[in-house]
XYZ file of C-alpha atoms in Angstrom:
290
model
C -0.096 0.510 -0.004
C 3.211 2.732 0.062
C 4.350 1.333 -3.599
C 2.902 4.944 -5.600
C 1.171 4.818 -8.821
C 0.159 6.494 -12.356
C -1.003 5.619 -15.893
C 1.648 8.807 -16.751
C 5.031 7.709 -16.782
C 5.593 11.160 -17.197
C 5.087 11.437 -13.924
C 8.486 9.216 -13.611
C 11.399 10.831 -15.121
C 10.300 13.799 -13.959
C 10.256 12.723 -10.550
C 12.971 14.299 -8.288
C 13.164 12.213 -5.861
C 13.242 9.002 -8.274
C 17.220 8.095 -8.737
C 16.844 5.135 -10.981
C 14.512 3.553 -13.267
C 13.540 0.196 -14.258
C 11.752 -0.036 -17.811
C 10.097 -3.460 -18.113
C 7.855 -2.910 -21.237
C 7.110 -3.601 -25.077
C 10.420 -3.732 -26.652
C 9.074 -0.691 -29.781
C 8.311 1.645 -26.705
C 12.301 0.655 -24.705
C 13.724 3.355 -26.773
C 11.130 6.992 -26.089
C 10.782 6.052 -22.015
C 14.664 5.484 -21.672
C 16.178 8.375 -23.863
C 13.155 10.395 -21.305
C 14.543 8.849 -18.159
C 17.928 9.577 -19.276
C 18.159 13.118 -20.450
C 16.119 13.923 -17.446
C 18.732 12.220 -14.631
C 18.554 8.534 -14.185
C 20.215 5.499 -14.131
C 17.718 3.234 -16.441
C 17.350 -0.063 -16.605
C 16.240 -2.022 -19.789
C 14.422 -5.415 -20.088
C 15.803 -7.597 -22.502
C 16.150 -6.388 -25.758
C 18.229 -3.552 -24.257
C 16.475 -1.777 -28.110
C 14.366 -2.429 -31.701
C 17.558 -1.310 -33.209
C 21.211 -0.563 -33.269
C 20.643 2.898 -33.572
C 18.778 3.401 -30.657
C 21.233 1.347 -28.092
C 23.921 4.091 -29.586
C 21.615 6.710 -28.828
C 21.348 5.963 -25.600
C 24.436 5.221 -24.817
C 26.097 8.572 -25.612
C 23.584 10.167 -23.910
C 23.762 7.706 -20.742
C 28.048 8.583 -20.981
C 27.197 13.057 -21.402
C 24.961 12.662 -18.338
C 27.475 9.519 -15.946
C 25.037 7.568 -15.943
C 24.483 3.745 -15.789
C 22.990 1.678 -18.748
C 22.134 -1.604 -17.809
C 20.030 -4.510 -19.412
C 18.082 -6.952 -17.844
C 19.458 -9.819 -19.957
C 18.682 -12.156 -16.801
C 20.382 -16.582 -16.861
C 23.703 -14.011 -16.783
C 22.870 -14.254 -12.940
C 21.451 -17.314 -13.044
C 23.649 -19.627 -10.816
C 23.556 -22.262 -13.906
C 25.188 -19.724 -16.224
C 27.560 -17.889 -13.762
C 28.563 -22.007 -13.458
C 29.406 -21.721 -16.602
C 31.404 -18.653 -17.037
C 33.341 -20.131 -13.756
C 34.500 -23.201 -15.712
C 34.790 -20.756 -18.584
C 37.417 -18.517 -16.430
C 38.689 -21.347 -15.255
C 40.596 -23.447 -18.177
C 38.490 -26.479 -17.580
C 36.317 -26.032 -20.726
C 39.221 -25.330 -23.187
C 38.651 -23.421 -26.442
C 35.036 -23.186 -26.946
C 34.187 -24.948 -30.907
C 30.031 -24.255 -30.643
C 26.892 -23.954 -29.022
C 24.465 -24.907 -30.101
C 21.189 -23.718 -27.885
C 16.675 -24.434 -28.760
C 14.308 -23.598 -26.862
C 10.895 -23.887 -27.891
C 7.243 -24.472 -26.810
C 3.679 -24.076 -27.403
C 2.797 -19.831 -27.878
C 2.588 -17.689 -26.099
C 2.098 -15.584 -29.707
C 3.589 -12.285 -29.448
C 1.225 -9.473 -31.313
C 4.055 -6.874 -31.766
C 7.709 -8.947 -32.024
C 8.399 -12.229 -34.137
C 9.748 -15.165 -32.256
C 13.517 -14.379 -32.570
C 13.430 -11.235 -30.500
C 11.140 -12.870 -27.927
C 13.371 -15.939 -27.299
C 15.914 -15.411 -28.614
C 18.017 -12.870 -26.315
C 17.938 -15.296 -23.921
C 20.447 -17.778 -25.449
C 22.285 -14.908 -27.839
C 23.232 -13.554 -24.367
C 24.537 -16.549 -22.276
C 25.993 -17.453 -25.911
C 27.706 -13.825 -25.461
C 29.390 -14.846 -22.071
C 30.731 -17.928 -23.341
C 32.226 -17.499 -26.310
C 33.423 -13.909 -25.903
C 34.407 -13.439 -29.745
C 32.834 -10.284 -32.186
C 30.190 -12.352 -34.029
C 30.720 -11.458 -38.044
C 27.556 -12.780 -39.786
C 24.248 -13.991 -39.090
C 21.771 -15.921 -41.332
C 18.386 -17.019 -40.709
C 15.339 -18.260 -42.032
C 12.562 -18.873 -40.648
C 7.982 -19.182 -41.474
C 5.223 -17.641 -40.355
C 2.408 -19.216 -40.099
C -1.487 -18.537 -40.009
C -2.303 -15.787 -42.256
C 0.350 -13.790 -40.399
C 3.941 -11.813 -41.087
C 4.919 -12.283 -37.835
C 7.850 -15.206 -37.557
C 7.100 -17.739 -35.112
C 10.022 -20.409 -35.978
C 13.274 -19.413 -36.334
C 16.680 -21.164 -37.368
C 19.544 -18.876 -36.629
C 23.011 -18.981 -37.108
C 26.122 -17.036 -36.136
C 29.691 -17.044 -37.454
C 33.393 -15.620 -36.601
C 36.464 -15.147 -36.850
C 37.823 -18.082 -35.398
C 36.809 -21.235 -35.819
C 33.259 -21.495 -33.258
C 30.065 -21.395 -34.628
C 26.754 -21.302 -32.086
C 22.860 -22.418 -33.358
C 19.920 -21.017 -32.298
C 16.177 -22.999 -33.164
C 13.090 -20.908 -31.790
C 9.453 -22.577 -32.375
C 6.591 -21.378 -29.942
C 5.085 -24.020 -31.841
C 6.260 -27.346 -30.570
C 4.730 -29.845 -28.384
C 6.187 -29.678 -25.659
C 8.573 -26.845 -23.427
C 12.278 -26.887 -24.511
C 15.836 -24.819 -22.618
C 18.586 -27.295 -23.818
C 21.901 -25.831 -24.835
C 25.501 -27.605 -25.870
C 28.625 -26.298 -25.166
C 32.138 -27.864 -26.801
C 34.758 -27.667 -25.768
C 37.916 -28.588 -26.454
C 38.887 -30.221 -23.502
C 34.580 -30.934 -21.585
C 31.134 -30.553 -22.867
C 27.931 -28.500 -21.362
C 24.829 -29.555 -21.917
C 23.249 -27.617 -19.869
C 19.184 -28.099 -18.974
C 17.184 -25.563 -17.503
C 13.752 -27.479 -17.468
C 16.153 -29.514 -14.917
C 14.794 -28.910 -11.033
C 18.068 -29.886 -9.641
C 20.997 -31.102 -12.449
C 20.862 -28.049 -14.634
C 24.445 -28.567 -15.797
C 25.747 -32.218 -16.907
C 30.137 -31.985 -17.484
C 30.890 -34.564 -20.520
C 34.675 -35.181 -20.025
C 34.885 -36.226 -23.599
C 36.030 -34.928 -26.873
C 38.186 -35.996 -30.347
C 41.590 -34.786 -30.857
C 43.315 -35.391 -33.931
C 46.974 -36.894 -35.412
C 48.655 -37.141 -38.547
C 50.573 -39.693 -39.313
C 53.688 -38.509 -39.816
C 55.011 -41.193 -42.133
C 51.440 -40.995 -44.123
C 50.333 -37.774 -44.112
C 47.067 -37.919 -45.668
C 45.899 -40.907 -43.461
C 44.434 -38.490 -39.953
C 43.775 -41.138 -36.415
C 40.872 -39.523 -34.786
C 40.388 -40.432 -31.387
C 38.058 -39.784 -29.139
C 38.249 -39.410 -25.179
C 35.256 -40.856 -22.968
C 35.831 -39.940 -19.208
C 33.290 -39.469 -16.953
C 30.232 -37.411 -16.526
C 29.092 -34.712 -13.215
C 26.919 -32.266 -12.511
C 28.615 -29.758 -9.836
C 26.988 -27.600 -7.125
C 25.063 -24.534 -8.613
C 23.670 -21.952 -6.576
C 19.928 -21.385 -5.450
C 20.273 -17.730 -5.667
C 17.776 -15.686 -7.383
C 18.398 -14.568 -10.464
C 16.642 -11.469 -10.310
C 17.699 -10.508 -6.711
C 21.321 -10.521 -8.407
C 20.059 -8.061 -11.323
C 18.676 -5.692 -9.127
C 21.717 -5.785 -6.245
C 24.128 -5.921 -9.545
C 22.064 -2.978 -10.967
C 22.059 -1.127 -6.512
C 25.985 -2.018 -7.133
C 26.864 -0.192 -10.504
C 25.774 3.465 -9.271
C 26.991 3.443 -5.728
C 29.555 1.996 -7.302
C 30.180 4.146 -9.640
C 31.469 0.714 -12.366
C 30.365 -0.770 -15.286
C 27.168 -2.940 -14.001
C 27.868 -6.780 -15.729
C 24.861 -6.946 -18.211
C 25.585 -2.798 -19.473
C 24.107 -1.280 -22.236
C 27.148 -2.223 -24.387
C 26.850 -5.825 -24.039
C 22.700 -5.297 -24.263
C 23.874 -3.966 -27.225
C 25.905 -6.807 -28.529
C 22.575 -8.448 -27.991
C 20.354 -6.337 -30.099
C 22.670 -6.175 -32.730
C 22.588 -10.828 -33.585
C 18.843 -9.465 -33.562
C 18.835 -6.863 -35.926
C 20.705 -8.469 -38.934
C 19.140 -12.552 -37.769
C 15.797 -9.756 -39.186
C 17.374 -8.340 -42.127
C 18.685 -11.884 -43.505
C 14.993 -13.392 -42.804
C 14.249 -11.177 -45.113
C 16.975 -12.473 -47.187
C 16.234 -15.664 -47.564
C 18.613 -16.561 -45.348
C 21.508 -14.560 -46.881
C 24.299 -13.690 -43.852
C 24.064 -10.382 -43.368
C 27.398 -8.565 -40.702
C 26.774 -7.990 -37.387
C 27.008 -3.992 -36.686
């Protein structure tokens, strides 16, 4: 009962006793609301995706820099115990060099009226990919279909390539009979299966891999060796992700530091979504990432 409510967002952006604003609205409203908040001197936490275009992201980033304000994006999965454990393993070198990132995020509905399945579902996995691969994407290709007489794609397949030998693939679908949230991450040392629908063992680490040994005497003959070892499920912290998001937003402001999922990270995700949308209109032709 002590929470103040309003039907006019301007009352929030113009309020002198408000220092920071959280924007969790349809994506096409992110930019005007965030721009107004920044111009009024407010720090901003945006729901994903950050904006509807890279150009809008750039405008907000420039404005925030001019006014020395924080812009953060709610890439919630990066704050989950599972993804934090994965990034920890990558930092320690346990997985080796990352070879691929393959994700499936499908379910039955909910159909969106303003964005397609890529803009609806992909921000989650693209943000995870960004934290895992840590390379600048080169180009994106995407194919998809819109059914039931609409122009909004409800199923899509997206590929992201890099200058280095690593690839990412995303399968997105609003028409699947079951809910699947699975990601495969392949490294030169170990491989991970991340299943977000699992109640307890969300991450399974496999000591499996492939190595190629060249026979010196017979140059043309490559020997493929398969390494098949144990599997284990590491302990995962159970802290609520949104709690960590809120704490990170506040801490980044009070400590005058860059948040884990800052506006630049938000822009990187939007650049993938934008390139994928352009590729859709070009029948899957590769599109360079902004």
